[in-house]
Short mmCIF file of C-alpha atoms in Angstrom, two decimals:
data_model
loop_
_atom_site.label_atom_id
_atom_site.label_comp_id
_atom_site.label_asym_id
_atom_site.label_seq_id
_atom_site.Cartn_x
_atom_site.Cartn_y
_atom_site.Cartn_z
CA SER A 1045 90.90 111.40 36.83
CA ILE A 1046 89.57 108.37 38.63
CA THR A 1047 91.78 105.39 38.37
CA SER A 1048 90.86 101.74 38.93
CA ARG A 1049 93.08 101.69 41.97
CA SER A 1050 91.06 104.51 43.67
CA ILE A 1051 87.80 102.69 42.90
CA LEU A 1052 89.04 99.38 44.21
CA ASN A 1053 90.75 100.85 47.33
CA THR A 1054 90.37 98.15 49.92
CA GLU A 1055 92.49 99.81 52.57
CA LYS A 1056 90.42 101.17 55.37
CA PRO A 1057 91.41 104.71 56.32
CA VAL A 1058 92.48 105.04 59.99
CA LYS A 1059 89.73 107.02 61.73
CA ASN A 1060 91.59 107.35 65.00
CA PRO A 1061 95.33 107.53 64.66
CA SER A 1062 95.85 106.58 68.33
CA ARG A 1063 93.90 103.32 67.62
CA ALA A 1064 96.89 101.98 65.72
CA THR A 1065 99.17 102.52 68.73
CA MET A 1066 96.62 101.06 71.03
CA ASP A 1067 96.44 97.92 68.98
CA GLY A 1068 100.24 97.67 69.12
CA ASP A 1069 100.18 98.16 72.89
CA LEU A 1070 97.43 95.50 73.29
CA GLU A 1071 99.52 93.12 71.26
CA ALA A 1072 102.48 93.77 73.39
CA ILE A 1073 100.47 93.16 76.53
CA ARG A 1074 99.11 89.89 75.09
CA GLN A 1075 102.59 88.67 74.18
CA LYS A 1076 103.90 89.54 77.69
CA ARG A 1077 101.08 87.60 79.32
CA MET A 1078 101.62 84.60 77.03
CA MET A 1079 105.24 84.64 78.06
CA GLU A 1080 104.30 84.82 81.72
CA LEU A 1081 101.90 81.87 81.36
CA ALA A 1082 104.44 79.83 79.42
CA GLY A 1083 107.13 80.55 82.04
CA GLY A 1084 104.85 79.57 84.88
CA GLN A 1085 104.81 83.00 86.46
CA GLY A 1086 101.50 84.26 87.65
CA GLY A 1087 98.10 83.23 86.25
CA MET A 1088 96.95 79.64 86.26
CA PRO A 1089 99.37 76.90 87.20
CA ALA A 1090 100.75 74.86 84.29
CA SER A 1091 99.53 71.56 85.57
CA GLU A 1092 97.05 70.03 88.01
CA ASP A 1093 100.04 68.72 90.14
CA GLU A 1094 101.30 72.30 90.56
CA ALA A 1095 97.79 73.56 91.46
CA ALA A 1096 97.37 70.81 94.01
CA ALA A 1097 100.79 71.61 95.54
CA GLN A 1098 100.00 75.33 95.73
CA GLU A 1099 96.70 74.48 97.43
CA GLU A 1100 98.35 72.20 99.87
CA ALA A 1101 101.00 74.80 100.71
CA ARG A 1102 98.28 77.40 101.33
CA ARG A 1103 96.36 75.04 103.51
CA ALA A 1104 99.49 74.19 105.51
CA GLN A 1105 100.32 77.87 105.98
CA GLU A 1106 96.79 78.70 107.17
CA GLU A 1107 96.87 75.75 109.59
CA GLN A 1108 100.21 76.90 110.97
CA ARG A 1109 98.74 80.39 111.38
CA GLN A 1110 95.77 79.12 113.35
CA THR A 1111 98.01 76.93 115.48
CA MET A 1112 100.13 79.97 116.39
CA LEU A 1113 96.99 82.02 117.17
CA ALA A 1114 95.64 79.23 119.40
CA ALA A 1115 98.97 79.22 121.33
CA ILE A 1116 99.05 82.97 122.01
CA MET A 1117 95.36 83.61 122.68
CA THR A 1118 92.97 82.61 125.42
CA GLY A 1119 89.87 80.61 124.64
CA GLY A 1120 87.56 83.57 125.16
CA ALA A 1121 89.63 85.80 122.86
CA ARG A 1122 89.62 83.11 120.10
CA GLU A 1123 85.98 82.70 120.41
CA ARG A 1124 85.31 86.49 120.15
CA LEU A 1125 87.64 86.72 117.17
CA SER A 1126 85.84 83.84 115.38
CA ARG A 1127 82.52 85.69 115.90
CA ILE A 1128 84.06 88.85 114.46
CA ALA A 1129 85.44 86.83 111.52
CA LEU A 1130 81.84 85.83 110.68
CA VAL A 1131 80.76 89.41 110.26
CA LYS A 1132 83.87 91.22 109.27
CA PRO A 1133 86.58 88.87 107.98
CA ASP A 1134 88.91 91.66 106.94
CA LYS A 1135 88.91 93.18 110.43
CA ALA A 1136 89.45 89.80 111.99
CA ARG A 1137 92.29 89.19 109.67
CA ALA A 1138 93.86 92.60 110.65
CA VAL A 1139 93.59 91.70 114.35
CA GLU A 1140 95.22 88.32 113.73
CA ASN A 1141 98.03 90.05 111.83
CA MET A 1142 98.50 92.46 114.74
CA ILE A 1143 98.69 89.67 117.31
CA LEU A 1144 101.10 87.53 115.20
CA ALA A 1145 103.36 90.52 114.52
CA ALA A 1146 103.42 91.43 118.31
CA ALA A 1147 104.33 87.85 119.13
CA GLN A 1148 107.14 87.79 116.58
CA ARG A 1149 108.49 90.99 118.07
CA GLY A 1150 108.29 89.52 121.57
CA GLN A 1151 105.82 92.15 122.78
CA LEU A 1152 103.31 89.67 124.21
CA GLY A 1153 104.17 88.83 127.84
CA GLU A 1154 101.21 86.61 128.22
CA LYS A 1155 98.33 85.17 126.21
CA VAL A 1156 96.03 87.70 124.58
CA SER A 1157 92.90 88.00 126.74
CA GLU A 1158 89.46 89.07 125.52
CA GLU A 1159 89.93 92.51 127.07
CA ARG A 1160 93.20 93.00 125.17
CA LEU A 1161 91.53 91.83 121.98
CA VAL A 1162 88.81 94.41 122.56
CA SER A 1163 91.52 97.14 122.96
CA MET A 1164 93.19 95.96 119.74
CA LEU A 1165 89.87 96.22 117.95
CA GLU A 1166 89.43 99.76 119.22
CA THR A 1167 92.90 100.61 117.96
CA ILE A 1168 92.03 99.27 114.54
CA ASN A 1169 88.81 101.22 114.51
CA GLU A 1170 90.73 104.38 115.38
CA LYS A 1171 93.25 103.78 112.59
CA GLN A 1172 90.46 103.24 110.07
CA GLY A 1173 88.62 106.36 111.33
CA THR A 1174 85.53 104.43 112.23
CA THR A 1175 83.81 104.95 115.60
CA LYS A 1176 81.03 103.04 117.23
CA PRO A 1177 78.11 102.71 114.85
CA LYS A 1178 75.41 105.21 115.30
CA ILE A 1179 72.04 103.55 115.55
CA THR A 1180 68.91 105.63 115.03
CA ILE A 1181 65.57 104.17 115.72
CA GLN A 1182 62.55 105.63 114.01
CA ARG A 1183 59.33 104.39 115.25
CA ARG A 1184 56.21 104.61 113.20
CA ARG A 1185 53.61 106.87 114.58
CA PRO A 1186 50.20 105.54 114.45
CA ALA A 1187 47.88 107.49 112.09
CA PHE A 1188 44.76 108.30 113.85
CA ASP A 1189 41.80 107.95 111.61
CA ASP A 1190 38.17 108.83 112.41
CA ASP A 1191 37.31 105.14 111.77
CA ASP A 1192 39.37 104.01 114.71
CA TYR A 1193 37.12 105.70 117.34
#
């Protein structure tokens, strides 16, 4: 027999049982993220003052990094590294990290010259498994038509 409760059943049947657990997981992730934001961990800074302070600290750190690099590299090497940074910023950053690490360990006896910079670049290329780029030039061959003669 059909009851009024079965006709007026407003509960939606769960089509996918794992969906209910996914919703619970999503809710847990949302709550965790809200706690992080409220605690000031990760995400956006709580105030404009904190954002400005973080930006200033980042700028000061980058300035100190550039000053250290200027002190341990020759002018030619710095110029070459800046040209590399225009094309491949990640590779330039890796070389900068190598130079700074070597300086901190005391492995640099003198300023890094352009030749030493080139050898460091070759070392990074070997580590990444890349070699010199292969360039293939394909020239168009003129099509000879009867109308050309």
